[in-house]
XYZ file of C-alpha atoms in Angstrom:
618
model
C 72.734 39.755 20.233
C 72.454 35.754 19.245
C 68.881 34.726 20.051
C 68.846 30.456 21.297
C 65.929 28.585 20.242
C 65.266 25.746 22.085
C 63.312 22.428 21.159
C 60.827 21.865 22.905
C 61.309 18.893 25.257
C 59.168 16.033 24.182
C 56.832 14.442 26.684
C 57.068 11.052 27.647
C 53.872 9.127 27.757
C 54.210 7.719 31.715
C 52.535 4.530 32.526
C 49.354 5.503 34.271
C 48.847 7.444 31.263
C 49.006 4.514 28.691
C 46.789 2.559 30.892
C 44.217 5.059 31.069
C 44.210 5.214 27.492
C 43.754 1.925 27.390
C 40.763 1.682 29.449
C 39.111 4.655 27.228
C 39.054 2.236 24.109
C 38.507 -1.054 25.992
C 35.424 1.331 27.261
C 34.712 2.517 23.290
C 34.869 -0.803 22.144
C 32.877 -2.624 24.879
C 29.729 0.921 24.313
C 29.773 -0.273 20.352
C 28.979 -4.129 21.614
C 26.670 -3.263 23.956
C 22.936 -4.440 22.611
C 20.257 -2.329 22.662
C 18.163 -2.102 25.689
C 15.330 -4.130 26.916
C 12.511 -1.469 26.554
C 11.218 -2.347 22.915
C 11.471 -6.660 23.646
C 8.854 -5.813 27.100
C 6.291 -3.408 24.649
C 6.463 -6.126 21.705
C 6.190 -9.342 23.271
C 3.275 -7.858 25.420
C 2.003 -6.790 23.082
C 1.773 -9.837 21.093
C 0.405 -11.546 24.289
C -2.274 -9.595 24.489
C -3.418 -9.759 21.188
C -2.476 -13.490 21.169
C -4.881 -13.738 24.004
C -7.415 -11.961 22.795
C -7.744 -14.221 19.761
C -8.633 -17.168 22.017
C -11.399 -17.380 23.881
C -13.318 -15.796 26.172
C -13.095 -12.775 23.935
C -12.797 -15.209 20.521
C -11.400 -12.236 18.400
C -10.520 -14.572 15.246
C -9.065 -11.576 12.957
C -6.190 -10.873 15.640
C -5.273 -14.534 14.702
C -3.600 -12.646 11.160
C -2.029 -9.710 12.764
C -0.888 -10.651 16.642
C 2.322 -12.152 15.718
C 3.325 -8.854 14.245
C 5.087 -7.206 17.118
C 6.894 -10.470 18.322
C 8.361 -10.305 14.610
C 10.499 -7.491 15.310
C 12.218 -9.106 17.303
C 13.587 -11.920 14.434
C 13.697 -8.578 11.600
C 16.159 -6.277 13.771
C 20.137 -7.579 13.260
C 21.224 -7.390 17.111
C 18.872 -9.095 19.970
C 18.611 -6.533 22.572
C 19.498 -6.714 26.393
C 17.910 -9.285 28.140
C 15.225 -10.294 25.093
C 15.017 -13.862 25.952
C 14.492 -13.748 29.211
C 11.730 -10.848 28.615
C 10.362 -13.305 25.996
C 9.917 -16.038 28.346
C 8.734 -13.321 31.268
C 5.769 -12.451 28.702
C 5.424 -15.687 27.666
C 4.304 -16.853 30.782
C 1.570 -14.311 31.240
C 0.305 -15.150 28.406
C -0.071 -18.451 29.078
C -1.185 -17.779 32.651
C -3.768 -15.333 31.714
C -5.065 -18.171 28.908
C -4.606 -21.210 31.235
C -6.121 -19.592 34.164
C -9.352 -21.762 34.011
C -7.331 -24.513 35.423
C -6.941 -23.011 38.767
C -10.880 -23.623 39.238
C -10.457 -27.301 39.700
C -8.881 -27.234 42.760
C -6.558 -25.466 45.015
C -3.401 -28.198 44.586
C -3.752 -27.525 40.716
C -1.740 -24.118 41.287
C 1.533 -25.084 41.092
C 0.376 -27.254 37.978
C -1.436 -24.409 35.884
C 1.908 -21.927 37.188
C 4.114 -24.818 35.812
C 2.437 -25.653 32.760
C 2.374 -21.387 32.385
C 6.239 -21.375 32.419
C 6.507 -24.510 30.160
C 4.226 -22.909 27.583
C 5.924 -19.671 28.210
C 9.270 -21.045 27.312
C 7.949 -21.257 23.188
C 8.434 -17.173 22.648
C 11.701 -16.988 23.313
C 12.057 -20.369 21.401
C 10.325 -19.040 18.412
C 12.515 -16.019 18.081
C 15.971 -17.778 18.610
C 15.466 -20.383 16.177
C 13.642 -17.641 13.572
C 16.714 -15.520 14.126
C 19.147 -18.461 13.818
C 17.357 -18.977 10.313
C 16.918 -15.176 8.774
C 20.707 -13.775 10.254
C 23.034 -17.083 10.260
C 21.742 -19.061 7.530
C 19.772 -16.422 5.133
C 17.008 -18.513 4.922
C 13.899 -15.546 3.724
C 12.137 -14.665 6.881
C 9.021 -15.544 4.848
C 10.039 -19.383 5.251
C 11.629 -19.526 8.356
C 9.443 -18.064 10.830
C 6.278 -20.337 9.636
C 8.885 -23.519 9.980
C 9.726 -22.210 13.172
C 6.312 -21.732 14.617
C 4.684 -24.843 13.315
C 7.528 -27.143 14.213
C 7.053 -25.915 17.620
C 3.406 -26.673 17.719
C 4.364 -30.137 16.719
C 6.314 -30.162 19.499
C 4.539 -29.015 21.409
C 1.850 -31.439 20.729
C 4.123 -34.463 21.954
C 6.518 -33.254 24.397
C 5.592 -34.720 28.062
C 2.188 -36.228 26.576
C 1.594 -33.090 24.303
C -0.406 -29.470 25.138
C -1.975 -29.372 21.992
C -4.414 -26.436 23.013
C -4.005 -22.835 21.787
C -2.877 -23.285 18.775
C -2.605 -20.237 15.976
C -5.306 -21.826 13.580
C -8.099 -22.777 16.311
C -8.509 -18.734 16.519
C -9.999 -18.859 12.689
C -12.759 -21.613 13.977
C -15.842 -19.495 13.119
C -13.753 -18.860 9.464
C -15.678 -22.648 8.552
C -14.241 -22.310 4.438
C -10.989 -21.704 5.430
C -10.891 -24.383 8.131
C -11.204 -27.116 5.326
C -7.187 -26.804 4.796
C -6.839 -29.087 7.639
C -7.589 -32.171 5.961
C -4.716 -31.840 3.674
C -1.895 -31.389 6.459
C -3.763 -31.091 9.894
C -4.103 -27.933 12.098
C -0.070 -27.263 11.250
C -1.175 -26.012 7.752
C -3.484 -23.480 8.775
C -0.960 -22.666 11.419
C 1.672 -21.710 8.639
C -0.637 -19.712 6.961
C -1.528 -17.452 9.630
C 2.526 -16.892 10.554
C 3.646 -16.389 6.937
C 0.508 -13.726 6.677
C 1.745 -12.063 9.752
C 5.549 -12.101 8.731
C 4.468 -10.358 5.423
C 2.934 -7.796 7.301
C 5.592 -7.827 9.959
C 7.787 -6.182 7.085
C 5.740 -3.278 6.516
C 6.300 -1.933 9.900
C 8.486 0.933 8.955
C 12.412 1.002 10.569
C 11.575 4.684 12.580
C 8.604 2.989 14.156
C 11.554 0.417 15.774
C 14.124 2.857 16.441
C 11.193 4.132 18.114
C 10.996 1.794 20.697
C 14.538 2.181 21.255
C 15.595 -1.665 19.342
C 18.921 0.243 17.909
C 21.615 0.249 19.764
C 22.819 4.413 20.062
C 25.948 3.756 18.230
C 24.042 1.810 15.495
C 21.522 4.148 13.930
C 19.193 1.930 11.311
C 20.865 2.620 7.786
C 19.029 2.428 4.968
C 18.189 -1.475 3.431
C 19.748 -2.775 7.568
C 16.592 -4.630 7.732
C 17.283 -6.573 4.915
C 15.026 -6.003 1.598
C 13.581 -2.838 0.293
C 10.026 -1.497 1.429
C 8.739 -2.948 -2.301
C 9.840 -5.913 -2.473
C 8.742 -6.279 1.554
C 5.304 -5.047 0.053
C 5.122 -7.899 -2.640
C 5.886 -10.019 -0.177
C 2.424 -10.116 0.921
C 0.725 -11.403 -2.165
C 2.305 -14.791 -1.646
C -0.165 -15.435 1.914
C -2.662 -13.345 -0.109
C -2.823 -16.033 -2.750
C -2.304 -18.810 -0.577
C -5.629 -17.464 1.514
C -7.377 -17.230 -1.763
C -6.370 -21.016 -2.846
C -7.419 -22.076 0.899
C -11.052 -20.466 0.487
C -11.439 -22.009 -2.847
C -10.141 -25.104 -1.657
C -12.504 -25.268 1.365
C -15.464 -24.110 -0.984
C -15.074 -27.082 -3.195
C -14.553 -29.268 -0.058
C -17.598 -27.822 1.228
C -19.599 -28.980 -1.635
C -18.629 -32.491 -2.841
C -20.689 -33.908 0.650
C -24.368 -33.992 1.295
C -24.199 -35.467 4.568
C -26.322 -38.870 5.195
C -28.100 -39.525 8.121
C -26.548 -42.174 10.849
C -27.123 -42.906 14.047
C -29.767 -41.236 16.157
C -27.755 -40.478 19.421
C -29.035 -39.062 22.754
C -26.453 -36.826 24.385
C -27.241 -37.200 28.332
C -25.486 -34.501 29.998
C -25.664 -33.739 34.039
C -24.603 -30.244 35.749
C -22.204 -31.936 38.632
C -18.973 -30.118 39.791
C -16.308 -32.618 39.731
C -15.423 -33.051 43.094
C -18.981 -33.722 43.807
C -18.425 -36.978 41.586
C -15.593 -38.288 44.358
C -17.864 -38.081 47.012
C -19.919 -41.545 47.374
C -22.666 -39.904 48.948
C -23.542 -38.244 46.039
C -23.594 -41.407 43.594
C -27.024 -42.246 44.024
C -28.349 -38.247 43.264
C -25.686 -38.326 39.830
C -27.531 -42.135 38.970
C -30.907 -40.714 39.465
C -30.524 -37.555 37.598
C -29.033 -39.495 34.862
C -31.767 -42.067 34.649
C -34.365 -39.605 34.416
C -32.313 -37.182 31.673
C -32.192 -40.613 29.514
C -35.886 -41.502 30.417
C -36.587 -38.177 28.793
C -34.918 -39.488 25.764
C -36.473 -42.081 24.795
C -39.835 -40.836 23.471
C -37.283 -39.409 20.450
C -36.276 -43.180 20.076
C -32.359 -42.754 19.966
C -30.232 -45.670 18.424
C -27.552 -44.778 21.287
C -27.452 -43.086 24.363
C -23.903 -41.905 25.364
C -23.271 -40.360 29.550
C -20.491 -38.487 29.059
C -17.003 -39.513 31.116
C -16.826 -41.420 34.519
C -20.855 -40.259 35.244
C -21.754 -44.070 35.829
C -20.836 -43.626 39.121
C -20.491 -47.238 40.730
C -17.188 -48.839 39.564
C -16.820 -51.842 37.423
C -15.101 -55.188 38.873
C -13.084 -57.074 37.420
C -11.335 -59.927 38.342
C -9.875 -63.069 37.322
C -12.059 -65.701 38.065
C -9.477 -68.248 39.472
C -7.875 -65.892 42.043
C -8.307 -66.762 45.407
C -9.574 -64.343 48.480
C -5.963 -63.734 49.526
C -4.696 -62.955 46.318
C -7.334 -60.439 45.782
C -6.477 -59.060 49.092
C -2.732 -58.754 48.251
C -2.931 -57.284 44.680
C -5.704 -54.844 45.779
C -6.008 -54.559 49.611
C -8.767 -51.877 49.548
C -11.641 -53.713 47.801
C -13.138 -56.390 49.990
C -13.066 -59.542 48.032
C -16.812 -60.624 48.090
C -17.059 -57.530 45.942
C -15.176 -58.960 42.762
C -17.403 -61.508 42.665
C -20.117 -59.505 42.263
C -21.822 -58.802 38.877
C -24.009 -55.816 40.057
C -23.146 -53.695 38.073
C -23.137 -55.355 34.727
C -26.852 -56.224 35.285
C -28.051 -52.968 35.885
C -26.458 -51.830 32.333
C -28.006 -54.203 31.048
C -31.726 -53.691 32.891
C -30.742 -49.932 31.332
C -30.402 -50.743 27.912
C -32.957 -53.152 28.135
C -35.866 -50.365 29.068
C -34.006 -48.085 26.611
C -33.969 -51.010 24.004
C -31.039 -48.713 22.929
C -27.500 -48.982 22.877
C -25.454 -47.146 25.614
C -22.233 -45.585 25.864
C -21.435 -45.241 29.277
C -18.234 -43.360 30.898
C -17.090 -45.397 33.985
C -14.216 -46.643 36.244
C -13.013 -49.606 35.348
C -11.606 -51.635 37.888
C -9.180 -54.736 36.256
C -7.142 -57.382 38.374
C -5.510 -60.057 37.825
C -2.547 -62.414 39.733
C 0.174 -60.479 38.801
C -1.444 -56.646 38.573
C -4.269 -54.482 39.722
C -5.036 -51.525 37.191
C -8.047 -49.127 37.797
C -8.966 -47.467 34.179
C -11.044 -44.222 32.867
C -13.011 -46.779 30.708
C -16.147 -46.292 28.160
C -18.523 -49.075 28.419
C -20.958 -49.906 25.337
C -23.736 -51.752 26.721
C -26.863 -53.593 23.764
C -30.467 -54.463 24.690
C -30.392 -58.606 24.668
C -26.540 -58.718 24.796
C -25.313 -56.457 27.230
C -21.900 -55.440 27.805
C -20.298 -55.970 24.451
C -17.103 -54.394 24.369
C -14.576 -51.684 27.110
C -12.523 -49.005 25.993
C -9.753 -47.851 28.289
C -8.357 -44.248 27.656
C -5.157 -44.558 26.042
C -3.765 -41.207 26.655
C -3.691 -39.889 30.214
C -3.384 -36.265 31.213
C -0.406 -35.583 33.915
C -1.038 -34.785 37.457
C -5.105 -35.049 36.314
C -5.095 -39.025 35.560
C -1.728 -39.980 36.657
C 2.022 -38.493 38.683
C 5.000 -39.118 36.468
C 7.463 -40.074 38.160
C 5.298 -40.601 41.755
C 7.988 -43.598 42.501
C 11.311 -41.432 41.795
C 9.596 -38.175 43.437
C 7.017 -39.123 45.621
C 6.361 -35.216 46.837
C 4.769 -34.629 43.483
C 1.693 -36.418 44.747
C 0.740 -33.305 46.794
C 0.108 -30.965 42.951
C -3.201 -32.827 42.875
C -6.782 -33.204 44.677
C -6.009 -36.874 45.231
C -5.168 -39.466 47.861
C -2.638 -41.890 47.980
C -4.141 -44.310 45.989
C -4.290 -42.006 42.765
C -3.340 -43.245 39.570
C -5.100 -44.357 36.441
C -3.657 -47.039 34.219
C -3.106 -46.216 30.213
C -5.112 -48.287 28.165
C -3.588 -50.605 25.383
C -5.561 -51.104 21.927
C -8.047 -48.530 20.217
C -11.652 -49.877 20.455
C -14.159 -49.751 17.620
C -18.100 -50.423 19.190
C -20.203 -51.726 16.768
C -23.617 -50.853 16.926
C -25.573 -52.523 13.974
C -24.012 -51.509 10.922
C -22.110 -48.353 12.650
C -19.117 -48.137 13.498
C -17.898 -45.927 16.325
C -14.928 -44.707 17.915
C -14.670 -43.881 21.592
C -12.479 -41.060 22.916
C -12.347 -39.966 26.802
C -11.691 -37.093 28.188
C -9.221 -34.431 26.439
C -8.136 -37.273 23.768
C -10.745 -35.460 21.548
C -7.464 -32.320 21.541
C -4.426 -34.570 20.664
C -4.581 -34.583 16.726
C -1.964 -37.461 16.100
C -3.870 -40.022 18.582
C -7.327 -39.192 17.222
C -5.477 -39.440 13.343
C -4.322 -42.460 14.263
C -7.580 -43.673 15.555
C -9.492 -43.246 12.104
C -6.120 -44.676 9.978
C -5.912 -47.570 12.042
C -9.398 -48.692 12.360
C -10.480 -48.924 8.679
C -12.805 -52.067 7.856
C -11.749 -54.679 5.687
C -13.124 -52.571 3.070
C -10.829 -49.229 3.507
C -14.010 -47.734 5.177
C -13.510 -45.130 7.986
C -15.280 -45.642 11.375
C -18.629 -43.678 10.611
C -18.177 -41.317 14.115
C -16.169 -40.048 16.750
C -17.889 -40.355 20.186
C -15.925 -38.042 23.063
C -17.001 -38.554 26.706
C -16.119 -35.812 28.973
C -16.136 -34.200 32.212
C -15.596 -30.585 32.135
C -17.166 -30.082 35.832
C -13.639 -28.999 36.996
C -13.734 -25.533 35.077
C -16.968 -24.388 36.277
C -18.630 -22.730 33.050
C -15.064 -20.951 32.393
C -13.345 -20.561 28.866
C -12.049 -23.969 28.684
C -15.316 -25.514 27.692
C -15.294 -23.670 24.620
C -11.952 -23.859 23.925
C -12.062 -27.320 24.394
C -15.005 -27.606 21.973
C -13.387 -25.769 19.763
C -10.452 -27.817 19.991
C -12.644 -31.207 19.175
C -14.105 -29.645 16.118
C -10.520 -29.457 14.320
C -10.269 -33.230 14.585
C -13.604 -33.539 12.836
C -12.552 -31.682 9.491
C -8.666 -33.075 9.445
C -10.349 -36.469 9.101
C -13.312 -35.876 7.753
C -15.486 -37.475 10.914
C -18.294 -36.764 12.838
C -17.988 -36.188 16.571
C -20.497 -36.650 18.983
C -19.827 -34.742 22.650
C -21.344 -36.121 26.226
C -19.835 -33.660 28.669
C -20.511 -33.409 32.085
C -22.168 -28.959 32.583
C -20.933 -28.858 28.634
C -20.498 -27.768 26.079
C -22.412 -31.595 24.568
C -22.308 -31.074 20.705
C -23.151 -32.953 17.506
C -19.923 -32.080 15.320
C -20.304 -32.314 11.343
C -17.061 -33.267 8.884
C -16.603 -29.333 7.775
C -16.011 -28.727 12.212
C -19.425 -27.095 12.478
C -21.830 -27.466 15.643
C -25.181 -28.600 14.631
C -27.650 -27.434 16.678
C -29.825 -30.865 17.604
C -33.072 -31.531 16.459
C -34.408 -32.110 19.857
C -33.141 -30.084 22.812
C -34.468 -30.847 26.349
C -33.654 -28.370 28.920
C -33.478 -30.791 32.039
C -33.273 -28.489 34.628
C -36.876 -27.387 33.603
C -38.044 -30.910 34.106
C -35.668 -31.696 37.566
C -36.857 -28.413 38.657
C -38.779 -26.206 37.097
C -39.715 -23.758 39.749
C -36.075 -22.914 39.922
C -35.483 -22.791 35.877
C -37.319 -20.388 34.514
C -38.440 -20.722 31.185
C -36.833 -23.874 29.447
C -33.562 -22.771 26.882
C -35.081 -24.120 23.409
C -31.152 -25.046 21.750
C -27.902 -24.698 22.689
C -26.988 -21.608 22.725
C -28.152 -18.369 24.497
C -30.284 -16.656 21.574
C -29.463 -12.978 22.772
C -25.744 -13.427 23.403
C -24.895 -16.173 20.726
C -22.575 -18.436 23.635
C -23.379 -22.061 24.289
C -25.096 -22.934 27.178
C -23.007 -24.730 29.982
C -23.860 -25.772 33.609
C -27.056 -27.645 33.086
C -28.681 -30.577 32.786
C -29.735 -31.129 29.271
C -30.995 -34.217 26.614
C -29.367 -33.784 23.134
C -30.953 -35.354 20.752
C -30.620 -36.018 16.815
C -28.937 -37.847 13.739
C -25.250 -38.220 12.878
C -24.142 -36.007 9.734
C -22.399 -39.124 8.102
C -19.198 -38.071 6.083
C -17.993 -40.058 2.988
C -15.118 -37.902 2.026
C -11.643 -39.563 2.844
C -8.650 -36.981 4.112
C -5.448 -36.912 3.101
C -4.112 -35.824 6.639
C -5.284 -39.555 7.792
C -3.517 -40.986 4.979
C -0.279 -39.167 4.552
C 0.060 -38.348 8.966
C 1.804 -35.398 9.892
C 4.979 -35.728 7.627
C 4.875 -31.574 6.940
C 4.740 -30.841 10.800
C 7.426 -33.297 11.218
C 9.308 -31.955 8.762
C 9.059 -28.349 10.086
C 10.302 -29.432 13.379
C 13.205 -31.446 11.628
C 13.773 -28.038 9.741
C 14.304 -26.566 13.805
C 16.089 -29.339 15.227
C 18.816 -28.684 12.240
C 18.824 -24.941 12.889
C 19.290 -25.801 16.933
C 22.343 -28.074 16.356
C 23.900 -25.742 13.485
C 24.242 -22.485 15.162
C 26.296 -23.622 17.821
C 28.406 -24.203 14.742
C 28.049 -21.275 12.475
C 28.564 -18.653 15.611
C 32.445 -21.096 16.322
C 33.425 -20.396 12.610
C 32.171 -16.768 13.033
C 34.412 -16.592 15.974
C 37.445 -18.033 14.725
C 37.091 -16.183 11.001
C 37.221 -12.811 13.204
C 39.918 -14.008 15.192
């Protein structure tokens, strides 16, 4: 019997099966390309935001400045960005800024949009930092220990200049209480200390175990971490910690030496007059007489302590100074400034009043005042400081150079008039910018006035000090800051403003006095130390003894250690003159500028690198 062996029929692949297999392959390929989910980015960026917030005022836990970036830096370490990583970074950066800048909303209800807009802007520096750092490390093989501090400092420098600048809450500011350490700011500015802090954070971030990152789901499921995935071995990463440690030791040695090099000499004896008026009150002409009487009373209380100079805060001499070209006719005055009667321009009652005040005090006065100046071509309203001397009268006027957007002028108001709604001011609002730096000469002392937030702008103060040397190359003796912090109702803004101002003193090796409406008025020496004044007069105890309770005897609460604020007060002391020179004043911002140039180079070259990578794969 013959058995037939038949071959099994070959199966033909149908078009439907081919399409199915292709779709499966595409799904597998897509899955292999899919990034990790955004969970880890949320956790890490929230952690950094919380730690940074705690490092600054009001908590002011300065040691956190050495570790606050460790969570964020894990997003630089990992080989691939997570899903939605940069969006998450922007959102959490904005949350950090909203919490940190919450004091902005206290000024006026109309400031809420400005608070939110500034918070979004500041929040964008989180994703910018991570993006540029990742590009430097993963595309251009720059060591992370160098890349991250360079990028951070470059972005801080950019923030100090972009859109008139916002040089607040630099990482270095968290170290204001470590006086020996902050002395390095006279070399590279505050940026040098920020560089050191970011380098230390980066070195410590490298010690975080990979399994912790895996627990945070920072790696795709199909690409579990392998040995060596995060670059250098642990021993090398541990050794990297020694670099910031050595730099920290060198910085402390430098700081100790610099502080030992000086014995401060007594300079002019100055009295700082501190009123206590909410900023909204000063705009009401009905309140001007009360504001004037209070400041006169406090000024009188200072005279027995024989000051050489008496300083009133920003715009606290409420009666405006009107200066017009004497050749202008009434018709011209009406045409240029229709809201001021022509006869007011011809009066000189303010000049006479301040001259009489200087005569009564037998001391020079530096007064914060509104100055209105007109000529046939232009009317201008300035935020000014006025120098008045007995026997002479008005000697000099400084008009504020650096204006605050939305606080003192409205950018693009002519093109975008709706922006007016984002300020608490009327249609006539808008301050003109001053044109030059002024030196106030009082006897043999030379002083540079600063108004409002000008003491927070590093390059502005540095340029003022550098450009006002006398013929012998001698720097000015003192910076005089006139400020009105009455917008912020005793919030952490007052502390942060003072902290930021103190860094200007270290950078320029120039002492500063600050007369601040509502506080915190202060004498700051060239080491950035806020000094207890020789005399502290509790003005509330003088003006309303039945309401004030026991008089306060110093600038700080002895129990909490916090500064007194929202009170009337007089501070009198000798300015601590500082003969030391500052290399930062000589060199300028070259260090931070180089860091910013590196950031721009990374930004420009990254698309080129991405294009080359795609073409090489294709």
